[in-house]
Structure formats: C-alpha cells, structure tokens
Amino acid sequence: MTNSIAEIEQSECMLVVGSNTTEAHPVLALRMKKAMRGGAKLLVVDPRKTWLAERADVHLQIKPGTDIPLMNAIANVIISEDLHNKQYVESLTEGFDEMKLAAAEWPVERAAATCEVDAGDIRKAARLYAAYKHAGIYYTLGITEHVCGVDNVRSLSNLALITGHLGYEATGVNPLRGQNNVQGCNDMGNNPVYLPGYQEVADGAAREKFSAAWGQQVSEIPGRRLDQMLDGLHDESIKAFFVMGEDPIVSEPNVEHVHVGFKKLELLISQDIFLNETAKIYADVVFPATCFAEKEGTFTNSERRVQRVRKAVDAPGEARTDLQIIFDLAKELGHDWGKAQPSKVWDEFARLSPNFSGINYARIEESGIQWPCPDVSHPGTKFLHEGAPIRGKGRLYPLDHIKPWEEADDDYPLTLSTGRTLYHYNAATQTLRNEGHREKQPKSFVEISAEDARELNIADKEEIVVQSRRGSIVSWAKVSEKVRKGVIWMPMHYAEASVNILTGDGKDLKVGTPEYKLCAVRLHKP
Amino acid sequence: MPTNTLTINGEQVAVLQGESLLDACAKMGISLLTACHDNRLEAYGGCRTCLVDLDGAPRPVPACKTLTSAGMVVSTSGEQLETVRATIDEMLECIPAAALETWTDANRFIGYDPQQCIMCDRCVRYCDEIMQCNALEHVGQGVDAFIQPTQGDSFLDTSCELCGGCIGTCPTDALYSKQSLKVFNEQSDAVLSSTRTVCNYCGVGCVIDIESQGNNVIDIDAQTGVGPNDGHLCSKGRFAWQFINHPQRLTKPLVRNTESGELEETSWQNALSIAATKMLDIKQRHGADSLAFLASSRCTNEDVYALQKLARAIIGTNNVHSCAAT
C-alpha cells in the first residue's frame, strides 16, 4: 500500500476494484465503512455485488477480465472533460501523450459495450474520482490474477497519476495483501530476480554485497518464478522441490497438470504444521513446523508495517520453529550458521537492506514501524511518493484490452470466478478445523444468477457438477443476486471441491501470476 | 485546529474543538469511570457513570457526551456528585434482575449472560456503527430490558458476521466467547498468560493478545488504541484458533519408506540427514538450478529470509519464490 490503513478514514472518495474487502480484509473494511458513514463517496468495480458494491455510489458490475477498457474509458473521461491535474502530469509524469492516445481508443460507449456496464455510470465514476482531493484506489487479486494482471495495475496507476492522486493521506494506489506476510515474504527476497530488500539479482554490486556478507558467491543466473518451477517439473529440469507451508496441489491452477509434474520429481521436502495434500502424496521428507503462536519473529503487513510476532505457547511434540529447521538443515548441508535467533536474522537482513536499516526489535517492541526506514532516527513512512513519485517521474502506460486465456463459448458458456469468503481462509487447513466456522459454512457452493439457474433448471441448494476443459467437481448451487448472468462464483476453500481442478493455464504475460479469476465452465446435473 | 481553554478542578486546560469533557479530563490525567463509553463509538451518555459538575448547568452532566467550549468551569468531585454516583452504581447493579429468559443460540462463538448485562448498549451500537450489520437489538425497558440477535433469531440466521466485536466492547462479562468458556479449565492451576502478537490470517496485520492457560490457547482478543486494527477483529482473527492445539498437528518428522511407499515417523537427525544428502546429490548430478524453493507468506520474515539464504548461499540458486507474487 502506498498509504496507511488508518488514513482510509480520511477518504473523501474510494475506488475499490476487484476487492471484496468486507470479506477478505474485514478489519480494514471497517475504516472504509467509517469513511462512508462520514459521507465519503464509494466507487466499486466488481463482477459481483459485494457488501460494498450494494452500498456504492457507483457499482460498475463489469464482465470479468475487462478492467483495462474500463480504466481507459475512465481516463478518457477525466482527460476529455479536463478534470486531470495538468500541473502534476506536466511536472511529475512521463508518457502522457502515448497513454492518452491509447485511452482514446476506448471511448465510453465502446468500453460500456465491452465491459457490459452503463456508460453513464462510467462517466459518473470518472467525475467523482477526479473531483475529490482525498481519493484512494484499493485493489486485490481481482486485478492481479489475470493474464493482464500487471497491465491492470498500471491502468489504475494511470488514473492516480493523471489526477495527481498520490503521495498524501488516504490518496494513492493500495494493493491489499491477502496473507499475513505476503509483503514481508517479498521484502525478504523470496523472489527469483530480487535479493532481500528489492536489490536486483541482475545488479552486480548488490550480488557482491550479499556474496561478501554470506561468504558464498550469489549466482547471477536469475531464478525461476513459481509457474516456471512447475513447468520445470514437466520437462524435468527441476528435480527437487522444497515447499515451506504451502500446498501446491490444492492452491495451484489446473491441478491435474500439477500432479503430472510432481510425479516426476526426485525429491520433495515439505515443511508444515499439518500433513497437507501435496506432502501426503509426494513428500519424501516432512518437517513438522510451528504456527505463528509458537515462535518469535516479525510479520510485515499491507501498509509496510513491521510488527513483532511473539511466542504464546510451545509447539506440539517434537515440532521445531521454521527458523530452527532451516538452520538445522543448513548445518547438515555443511554450513553452521550458529544459534537460530530471530532478532539476529532480522539484523542481518536490515544491515544489508537500506530501506529497512532503521528497524530493529527494540524499536518495534511497542508498535510496528513502516518501511522505508533508512536509519534508527527515522520514524518510518506513513505514505509513499510524498511530493513526487519515488522514481522521479511517474510512468504512464499506454494500455489496451488483453483477452482472457479462456473465454466462455458455446461448449463452456459460463465464466467461473473464484475467491475467499468471510469465514474461511485459502486452503482452509486452519479454519475448517474450527467447529464454528465449519458449521457456518460447511461445504462448497456455486453462486449463480437466478436467470442462469432458471435457464439451466437448477434449484437453490441442488447438487451440480461444474466442468471445465481440465476437469470437473461436484458442488451445490446457491442462487444469488451477487453474480451477474453468465458468471458463476465459487470459494476456493474446499479440498473435496477444489476449484483448481477447473482453473486453466492462463497466467500473467509479464510475471506469471495465474489467472484464477476466470475460466470457462458448464454446469450439469450429476 | 482551533482550541478551547477551560478550567477543570481549578486548573486550566486547552483542548481541541470537538473534544469532550471526558477527553479534556483524560488530558489532565483525571480518569473518570465510564461504562457505556468506547472511544470508537459515538458518545452515548447512557450510563451516567462519568457525570461531572459544570458551572451554570442545573444538574451534573455526562462528561463523555458534553462537548467542550471556551470558559467552561468543571469539577469532577464533590459531595453531591458522590451521592449521585452512588445511586448510579446501585442502579447499574440492580438492572439485570429481569430478562433471564434469553436466547440460547446455536452459534459456537458468542454467548450472552443477562445477569451481567448493564444495558449500556455498547454491543448494539458497535454492531450498528462500526460493523454496520445491525445484528443485535435492545429489547424492552428498565428492568425488563435485554439484548438479542435482531428479531430474536439465532445469530446464525441474521446479518451477524460472527466478528465478536460485541464481546470486545462489552464492559462486563455479559457477552462472552463460548469457545473460551469451553476450553478454559477452572480446575487447572496452569499459568494464565497474555501474549501480544500479530494475527496470522490476512495482510491487515491486526495486533492481538493470545490468552493462554499453560500450553493451551484459550482466547484471542485485541485492545482499543493498539495496532492497525484499533481493537477490532474479524471472525477468523478472534475465533479461528482451534487449529493451534489441534490433534492433527504434525509432531514428528516423517520420511517416506521407499519400499512401502508410506510416510513414517523418524528422528530429526535422520530426516535432516536424508534431506541434506539428497539435496547435495541432486545438486551434484543436475546442478544447483535443478533445485527449487517455495517460501510461505504465512511464515515470519526471519523464516523466509533464512530460506532464501539457504537457497542462494548454500545451494547456489536463485530459484526461490512464493505465492506472495500474486
């Protein structure tokens, strides 16, 4: 997030795109609710009628996968009606003319037809977003999990830059992180092209710094992204897979294909708190690890705040902390790193990563600090891009519509989208083990519009088969006003109705993020 | 921002416009007792616990609900105030006499004990103002009053999102966590402790307190004014902790028996040794880049820093990624 969570209360206008915030980030949504209570305008872009969408000033219930035409059209309205911030654009951005030309390819009426929304609503949304000073954008995986995920994000940053809506309270571009330490996991360099602290593997000086600190030469060969690792299973260029706290055969798309790859592996090591599905079938070695309540360390939240995690109870049996396991394995591999002390590990990271150097355990004992925080006298950073974009000039991108990997057709006439509910979490290894949450939402369901249900002669709560070109699963119909005609929606939480049996091989063309948010399916009776 | 200067107990204090007498007292270090007040809710003035004397007012005023203005002269103690406060205390204690006939709700999370309820309506207001769910209502008047899920249904059938924010704001034990009551062992003399940490679900990073009895987690709650969540939690954050002490947790390393194909329990030394030997063997035969490492965005910064360091500095590959890339 470029902004802080508490700032959301100061919003005058919020543009929420592809985020069912009240279910996926319920506590952050409370700040939005408060802003709404105070009169803030709410613009929601979502194929589903979410809690926020129902209460929005404008709900653009777009056809899935048409975000860029919509954002281009909004940019178009803002520019053609002279609502853009000319001074900001002139002095603090680059690429305006090209971007403007590309956006001009999407007049409101054309976008309205492609996105299947009302042209008047597009104009209204554009005018509201441009009109207010404190206008922030909030998005999640509804934006990123597409073949054009990166460009979708750019289409949003275009809007922020042409209006100058960046660099002060409640105003910026804010991805809401889906998991407790998504932010930190990236910050720490668990990325094939970034070393810790976003220092590039391609940067020789950065490699030298880490090589010197670790006493071992860091390879200059860029690593593989997760999707490329999975590809490597198939062509057998990947022989060993170390999987920490993940369950790829549940969480990766096109599961049947993933199975084929895993069968070819020579070695799978799994480190987890439960015996997950991947480990059950494929692991050669399983390390019993500890959950968050059993260890010391830090998580970094969506607003870049590094906060202390503390041990409340002992791990069960012989389970060891994740850090201890990695230190033990390092030793077994011939490298004695000494005692596994979280604070020392943090200090090593912070020393090598300038944007984090000012953060240490003593400073975050009472409350967390938001990076960038370059030295110990720095208070941390509430919002980014103050005064000007960090890179000097904000880059505007010329963008065009990119069609999804798979669109509905005569054989598979419905578009399936997937996501999280309020009561469960991802593969639900934790929440389905809670009686109350299991009872509240015990099994998979398929949200379907009344119109589609009628046409297909499907009754509410009826057992149905959902089939895609990859496979099929059994679930239960939930006739709902949340979804539009032609679109169905399923939660991703249920192993017995794993939606990733259905999802396809589409992935972002630039960074490989899977297109979980849509694939073509059909429904039939069992 | 414009300020007002007023006098409290003979001393002058400057406060911002829009602040209440309760805020002004807090600024001077005078902590007035409150019951119906929660900083996160609109001032209510329902319980009258925080009454103070205000010059010119015909009777004591509730500090929480009285906005400051310049020149106010306020006193927080005095004989008459003490008498009024004693009466209010009595009233608060006598309220729960009725309304014993209450809801027995099938939900597993939120319980209600009307004996403890002082009808401050914090829960009802929380559900209305903060959650905007309106899943709780105040029924009846005086000694017959109680609260219930809106229209008397079970919480499971209302708009309730089972966040338990009503429990969080309740100043007594009228609203309580059923899970905690079930797990808490009254007979045990195991140490009770409270550990401040961060929730492990979404990326908001709510600061939580894990309450434990010995090695058992018995509750999770949050404190107003602390962390990005300001005391708020969602249903998962507050209640989905049974997995921690779950019997299916892994407690021993496992290795696959190459003959039977089954995973079998083994010693740490054996598991580590097999893992390391095989990793080094594969590195030698196929090169460092034939190994891949997937870090978890559920683990701590320190855990995942160490994992990428192991991949880069020991194995010698940049094949490190995580699901965090979406």
Short mmCIF file of C-alpha atoms in Angstrom, two decimals, chain B:
data_model
loop_
_atom_site.label_atom_id
_atom_site.label_comp_id
_atom_site.label_asym_id
_atom_site.label_seq_id
_atom_site.Cartn_x
_atom_site.Cartn_y
_atom_site.Cartn_z
CA MET B 1 -7.09 23.39 14.64
CA PRO B 2 -8.87 25.83 16.98
CA THR B 3 -8.65 25.14 20.67
CA ASN B 4 -10.79 25.88 23.72
CA THR B 5 -9.42 26.69 27.14
CA LEU B 6 -11.44 25.59 30.13
CA THR B 7 -10.97 25.07 33.83
CA ILE B 8 -11.19 21.66 35.44
CA ASN B 9 -10.80 21.31 39.21
CA GLY B 10 -9.28 24.81 39.30
CA GLU B 11 -6.66 24.13 36.62
CA GLN B 12 -6.70 25.39 33.07
CA VAL B 13 -6.51 23.04 30.11
CA ALA B 14 -6.52 23.63 26.35
CA VAL B 15 -8.37 21.12 24.18
CA LEU B 16 -9.23 20.89 20.52
CA GLN B 17 -12.65 21.97 19.39
CA GLY B 18 -14.91 18.96 19.11
CA GLU B 19 -13.32 17.18 22.07
CA SER B 20 -15.50 16.18 25.01
CA LEU B 21 -15.12 16.87 28.70
CA LEU B 22 -14.03 13.24 29.02
CA ASP B 23 -11.17 13.92 26.58
CA ALA B 24 -10.28 17.09 28.49
CA CYS B 25 -10.16 15.22 31.80
CA ALA B 26 -8.01 12.49 30.23
CA LYS B 27 -5.59 15.16 29.04
CA MET B 28 -5.17 16.31 32.64
CA GLY B 29 -4.66 12.77 33.86
CA ILE B 30 -8.06 12.59 35.51
CA SER B 31 -9.53 9.22 34.66
CA LEU B 32 -13.28 9.22 35.11
CA LEU B 33 -15.05 5.90 35.42
CA THR B 34 -17.11 5.02 32.36
CA ALA B 35 -19.27 2.08 31.38
CA CYS B 36 -21.12 2.86 28.17
CA HIS B 37 -18.20 4.70 26.59
CA ASP B 38 -15.99 3.28 23.85
CA ASN B 39 -13.68 5.72 22.06
CA ARG B 40 -14.50 4.10 18.75
CA LEU B 41 -18.24 4.72 19.13
CA GLU B 42 -20.21 7.92 19.08
CA ALA B 43 -20.67 9.39 22.56
CA TYR B 44 -23.81 7.99 24.13
CA GLY B 45 -24.21 9.34 27.65
CA GLY B 46 -26.35 6.38 28.62
CA CYS B 47 -24.90 5.09 31.87
CA ARG B 48 -24.21 8.46 33.59
CA THR B 49 -21.14 6.98 35.30
CA CYS B 50 -18.97 9.86 34.13
CA LEU B 51 -21.13 12.70 35.48
CA VAL B 52 -19.28 15.92 36.39
CA ASP B 53 -20.41 19.30 37.70
CA LEU B 54 -20.49 22.10 35.16
CA ASP B 55 -20.89 25.68 36.31
CA GLY B 56 -24.19 27.04 35.10
CA ALA B 57 -25.76 23.64 34.39
CA PRO B 58 -28.81 22.81 36.51
CA ARG B 59 -27.56 19.27 37.24
CA PRO B 60 -24.41 17.16 36.66
CA VAL B 61 -23.62 16.41 33.01
CA PRO B 62 -22.13 13.28 31.41
CA ALA B 63 -18.52 14.14 30.51
CA CYS B 64 -18.48 11.77 27.52
CA LYS B 65 -21.39 13.46 25.79
CA THR B 66 -20.63 17.09 26.68
CA LEU B 67 -18.54 18.94 24.12
CA THR B 68 -16.03 21.42 25.48
CA SER B 69 -16.40 25.14 24.93
CA ALA B 70 -14.19 28.05 25.94
CA GLY B 71 -14.50 29.23 29.51
CA MET B 72 -16.23 26.15 30.93
CA VAL B 73 -15.65 25.60 34.65
CA VAL B 74 -15.86 21.95 35.63
CA SER B 75 -15.49 19.99 38.82
CA THR B 76 -15.06 16.21 38.91
CA SER B 77 -15.63 15.68 42.63
CA GLY B 78 -17.88 16.97 45.37
CA GLU B 79 -20.41 15.76 47.87
CA GLN B 80 -23.40 16.00 45.57
CA LEU B 81 -21.58 14.16 42.76
CA GLU B 82 -20.62 11.34 45.13
CA THR B 83 -24.24 10.90 46.14
CA VAL B 84 -25.39 10.78 42.53
CA ARG B 85 -22.62 8.33 41.60
CA ALA B 86 -23.52 6.01 44.46
CA THR B 87 -27.10 5.93 43.20
CA ILE B 88 -25.98 5.17 39.68
CA ASP B 89 -23.77 2.33 40.91
CA GLU B 90 -26.78 0.83 42.64
CA MET B 91 -28.88 1.21 39.52
CA LEU B 92 -26.25 -0.46 37.35
CA GLU B 93 -26.09 -3.38 39.74
CA CYS B 94 -29.83 -3.87 40.00
CA ILE B 95 -30.59 -3.82 36.27
CA PRO B 96 -30.07 -7.50 35.46
CA ALA B 97 -32.80 -8.69 37.81
CA ALA B 98 -35.14 -9.45 34.92
CA ALA B 99 -34.68 -10.77 31.39
CA LEU B 100 -33.49 -14.19 32.44
CA GLU B 101 -35.38 -15.70 29.61
CA THR B 102 -32.77 -15.22 26.97
CA TRP B 103 -31.61 -16.58 23.69
CA THR B 104 -29.90 -19.93 23.54
CA ASP B 105 -28.17 -19.53 20.28
CA ALA B 106 -26.65 -22.41 18.33
CA ASN B 107 -23.68 -20.32 17.23
CA ARG B 108 -20.40 -21.57 18.66
CA PHE B 109 -18.84 -18.21 19.33
CA ILE B 110 -20.97 -15.59 21.06
CA GLY B 111 -22.71 -16.22 24.38
CA TYR B 112 -24.87 -13.87 26.47
CA ASP B 113 -25.43 -13.81 30.21
CA PRO B 114 -28.15 -11.26 31.03
CA GLN B 115 -27.20 -11.37 34.73
CA GLN B 116 -24.06 -9.49 33.84
CA CYS B 117 -25.65 -7.08 31.40
CA ILE B 118 -25.87 -3.43 32.39
CA MET B 119 -27.75 -2.42 29.21
CA CYS B 120 -25.10 0.07 28.13
CA ASP B 121 -25.86 -0.85 24.51
CA ARG B 122 -22.21 -0.82 23.52
CA CYS B 123 -22.68 -4.11 21.66
CA VAL B 124 -25.77 -2.88 19.85
CA ARG B 125 -24.07 0.38 18.89
CA TYR B 126 -20.88 -1.41 17.85
CA CYS B 127 -22.81 -3.69 15.53
CA ASP B 128 -24.67 -0.70 14.10
CA GLU B 129 -21.98 2.00 13.88
CA ILE B 130 -18.78 0.04 13.31
CA MET B 131 -19.78 -3.22 11.64
CA GLN B 132 -22.94 -1.75 10.13
CA CYS B 133 -24.51 -5.19 10.45
CA ASN B 134 -27.36 -4.34 12.85
CA ALA B 135 -27.41 -7.92 14.06
CA LEU B 136 -28.13 -7.02 17.71
CA GLU B 137 -31.05 -5.18 19.23
CA HIS B 138 -32.08 -3.76 22.57
CA VAL B 139 -35.45 -5.13 23.66
CA GLY B 140 -37.72 -3.82 26.42
CA GLN B 141 -37.22 -1.11 29.00
CA GLY B 142 -35.93 -0.69 32.53
CA VAL B 143 -35.52 -3.90 34.50
CA ASP B 144 -37.15 -5.87 31.69
CA ALA B 145 -34.58 -4.87 29.10
CA PHE B 146 -32.14 -7.22 27.42
CA ILE B 147 -30.31 -7.58 24.13
CA GLN B 148 -30.83 -10.23 21.50
CA PRO B 149 -29.99 -11.09 17.89
CA THR B 150 -32.15 -8.81 15.77
CA GLN B 151 -35.72 -10.04 15.78
CA GLY B 152 -34.83 -12.82 18.16
CA ASP B 153 -33.33 -15.15 15.60
CA SER B 154 -30.13 -17.04 16.15
CA PHE B 155 -27.00 -15.13 15.20
CA LEU B 156 -26.51 -17.77 12.54
CA ASP B 157 -29.63 -16.58 10.74
CA THR B 158 -29.11 -12.82 11.00
CA SER B 159 -26.73 -10.45 9.28
CA CYS B 160 -24.22 -11.22 12.07
CA GLU B 161 -20.73 -11.82 10.72
CA LEU B 162 -19.60 -13.51 13.94
CA CYS B 163 -16.79 -11.00 14.42
CA GLY B 164 -17.28 -10.96 18.17
CA GLY B 165 -16.80 -7.20 18.29
CA CYS B 166 -19.74 -7.15 20.69
CA ILE B 167 -17.70 -9.29 23.07
CA GLY B 168 -14.73 -6.98 22.59
CA THR B 169 -16.63 -3.86 23.55
CA CYS B 170 -18.71 -5.35 26.39
CA PRO B 171 -17.58 -3.71 29.66
CA THR B 172 -18.80 -6.66 31.75
CA ASP B 173 -18.82 -10.38 31.02
CA ALA B 174 -22.38 -10.32 29.69
CA LEU B 175 -21.17 -11.16 26.21
CA TYR B 176 -18.52 -13.84 26.24
CA SER B 177 -16.68 -16.24 23.97
CA LYS B 178 -18.28 -19.68 24.08
CA GLN B 179 -15.08 -21.23 22.73
CA SER B 180 -13.07 -19.77 25.59
CA LEU B 181 -15.52 -20.93 28.20
CA LYS B 182 -15.34 -24.43 26.74
CA VAL B 183 -11.56 -24.59 26.70
CA PHE B 184 -10.84 -22.81 29.97
CA ASN B 185 -10.18 -25.30 32.74
CA GLU B 186 -11.26 -23.94 36.12
CA GLN B 187 -9.65 -26.82 37.99
CA SER B 188 -6.27 -26.39 36.39
CA ASP B 189 -3.57 -24.41 38.15
CA ALA B 190 -1.65 -23.89 34.89
CA VAL B 191 -0.37 -20.36 34.48
CA LEU B 192 -2.62 -17.88 32.69
CA SER B 193 -0.75 -15.54 30.40
CA SER B 194 -1.34 -12.97 27.74
CA THR B 195 0.99 -12.57 24.74
CA ARG B 196 0.85 -9.62 22.37
CA THR B 197 1.44 -10.67 18.78
CA VAL B 198 0.05 -10.35 15.23
CA CYS B 199 -2.83 -12.26 13.63
CA ASN B 200 -1.84 -14.90 11.06
CA TYR B 201 -4.70 -14.54 8.58
CA CYS B 202 -4.99 -11.68 6.06
CA GLY B 203 -2.49 -8.89 5.40
CA VAL B 204 -4.06 -6.22 7.61
CA GLY B 205 -1.77 -7.21 10.49
CA CYS B 206 -4.17 -6.91 13.41
CA VAL B 207 -2.36 -6.80 16.73
CA ILE B 208 -3.83 -9.44 19.02
CA ASP B 209 -3.41 -10.77 22.52
CA ILE B 210 -3.27 -14.54 22.77
CA GLU B 211 -4.62 -15.65 26.14
CA SER B 212 -3.27 -18.99 27.21
CA GLN B 213 -3.61 -21.40 30.11
CA GLY B 214 -0.45 -23.43 30.31
CA ASN B 215 0.11 -24.60 26.76
CA ASN B 216 -3.49 -24.15 25.64
CA VAL B 217 -4.75 -21.13 23.77
CA ILE B 218 -8.00 -20.12 25.46
CA ASP B 219 -8.85 -16.83 23.77
CA ILE B 220 -7.75 -14.17 21.33
CA ASP B 221 -8.68 -10.54 21.80
CA ALA B 222 -7.45 -7.07 20.89
CA GLN B 223 -7.05 -3.74 22.66
CA THR B 224 -8.52 -0.42 21.61
CA GLY B 225 -5.85 2.02 20.51
CA VAL B 226 -3.34 -0.69 19.61
CA GLY B 227 -2.14 -1.63 16.11
CA PRO B 228 -3.71 -1.01 12.71
CA ASN B 229 -6.91 -2.65 13.98
CA ASP B 230 -7.67 -0.40 16.99
CA GLY B 231 -9.12 -3.34 18.93
CA HIS B 232 -11.26 -4.66 16.08
CA LEU B 233 -11.02 -8.25 14.85
CA CYS B 234 -12.85 -10.39 12.32
CA SER B 235 -14.39 -13.78 12.88
CA LYS B 236 -11.25 -15.62 11.79
CA GLY B 237 -8.90 -13.46 13.81
CA ARG B 238 -10.89 -13.69 17.02
CA PHE B 239 -12.19 -17.24 16.85
CA ALA B 240 -10.29 -19.43 14.36
CA TRP B 241 -7.59 -20.60 16.77
CA GLN B 242 -8.61 -24.20 17.41
CA PHE B 243 -6.07 -25.31 14.82
CA ILE B 244 -3.21 -24.34 17.16
CA ASN B 245 -3.87 -27.11 19.68
CA HIS B 246 -5.39 -29.44 17.09
CA PRO B 247 -4.66 -33.19 17.44
CA GLN B 248 -3.81 -33.45 13.73
CA ARG B 249 -0.77 -31.19 14.12
CA LEU B 250 2.47 -32.77 12.94
CA THR B 251 4.62 -33.65 15.93
CA LYS B 252 7.42 -35.73 14.43
CA PRO B 253 9.49 -35.65 11.25
CA LEU B 254 8.34 -38.09 8.58
CA VAL B 255 10.23 -39.86 5.81
CA ARG B 256 8.79 -41.98 3.05
CA ASN B 257 9.60 -45.65 3.27
CA THR B 258 10.87 -46.44 -0.20
CA GLU B 259 9.52 -49.98 -0.04
CA SER B 260 6.04 -49.48 1.36
CA GLY B 261 5.62 -46.00 -0.07
CA GLU B 262 4.22 -44.81 3.28
CA LEU B 263 5.34 -41.83 5.33
CA GLU B 264 6.81 -42.99 8.62
CA GLU B 265 7.84 -41.17 11.77
CA THR B 266 11.55 -40.77 12.25
CA SER B 267 14.15 -38.83 14.25
CA TRP B 268 15.15 -35.27 13.43
CA GLN B 269 18.69 -36.39 12.76
CA ASN B 270 17.55 -38.96 10.24
CA ALA B 271 15.10 -36.65 8.48
CA LEU B 272 17.65 -33.82 8.21
CA SER B 273 20.35 -36.18 7.05
CA ILE B 274 18.18 -37.73 4.33
CA ALA B 275 17.05 -34.31 3.14
CA ALA B 276 20.57 -32.87 3.04
CA THR B 277 22.14 -35.90 1.39
CA LYS B 278 19.52 -35.98 -1.34
CA MET B 279 19.75 -32.24 -1.95
CA LEU B 280 23.52 -32.36 -2.31
CA ASP B 281 23.30 -35.41 -4.52
CA ILE B 282 20.82 -33.75 -6.86
CA LYS B 283 22.91 -30.58 -6.91
CA GLN B 284 25.95 -32.60 -7.87
CA ARG B 285 24.21 -34.57 -10.59
CA HIS B 286 21.97 -31.91 -12.10
CA GLY B 287 23.35 -28.56 -10.92
CA ALA B 288 22.13 -26.04 -8.34
CA ASP B 289 19.37 -24.74 -10.60
CA SER B 290 17.64 -28.12 -10.58
CA LEU B 291 16.54 -27.39 -7.01
CA ALA B 292 13.60 -25.07 -6.31
CA PHE B 293 12.46 -23.43 -3.08
CA LEU B 294 8.97 -22.24 -2.31
CA ALA B 295 8.70 -19.96 0.70
CA SER B 296 5.48 -19.38 2.60
CA SER B 297 3.95 -15.97 3.03
CA ARG B 298 2.41 -17.36 6.23
CA CYS B 299 5.83 -17.64 7.89
CA THR B 300 7.82 -14.88 9.57
CA ASN B 301 10.24 -12.54 7.83
CA GLU B 302 13.10 -14.29 9.58
CA ASP B 303 11.95 -17.75 8.46
CA VAL B 304 11.73 -16.79 4.81
CA TYR B 305 14.93 -14.72 4.86
CA ALA B 306 16.73 -17.81 6.11
CA LEU B 307 15.15 -19.99 3.42
CA GLN B 308 16.23 -17.77 0.53
CA LYS B 309 19.68 -17.51 2.09
CA LEU B 310 19.91 -21.30 2.22
CA ALA B 311 18.92 -21.49 -1.45
CA ARG B 312 21.29 -18.74 -2.56
CA ALA B 313 24.27 -19.09 -0.25
CA ILE B 314 24.37 -22.86 0.27
CA ILE B 315 22.73 -24.45 -2.78
CA GLY B 316 23.70 -21.60 -5.10
CA THR B 317 20.43 -20.96 -6.93
CA ASN B 318 18.05 -18.02 -7.25
CA ASN B 319 15.15 -20.46 -7.62
CA VAL B 320 13.25 -19.01 -4.68
CA HIS B 321 9.69 -17.82 -4.93
CA SER B 322 6.41 -17.86 -3.05
CA CYS B 323 2.73 -17.48 -3.59
CA ALA B 324 3.28 -13.87 -2.49
CA ALA B 325 3.77 -12.92 -6.11
CA THR B 326 0.02 -12.73 -6.77
#
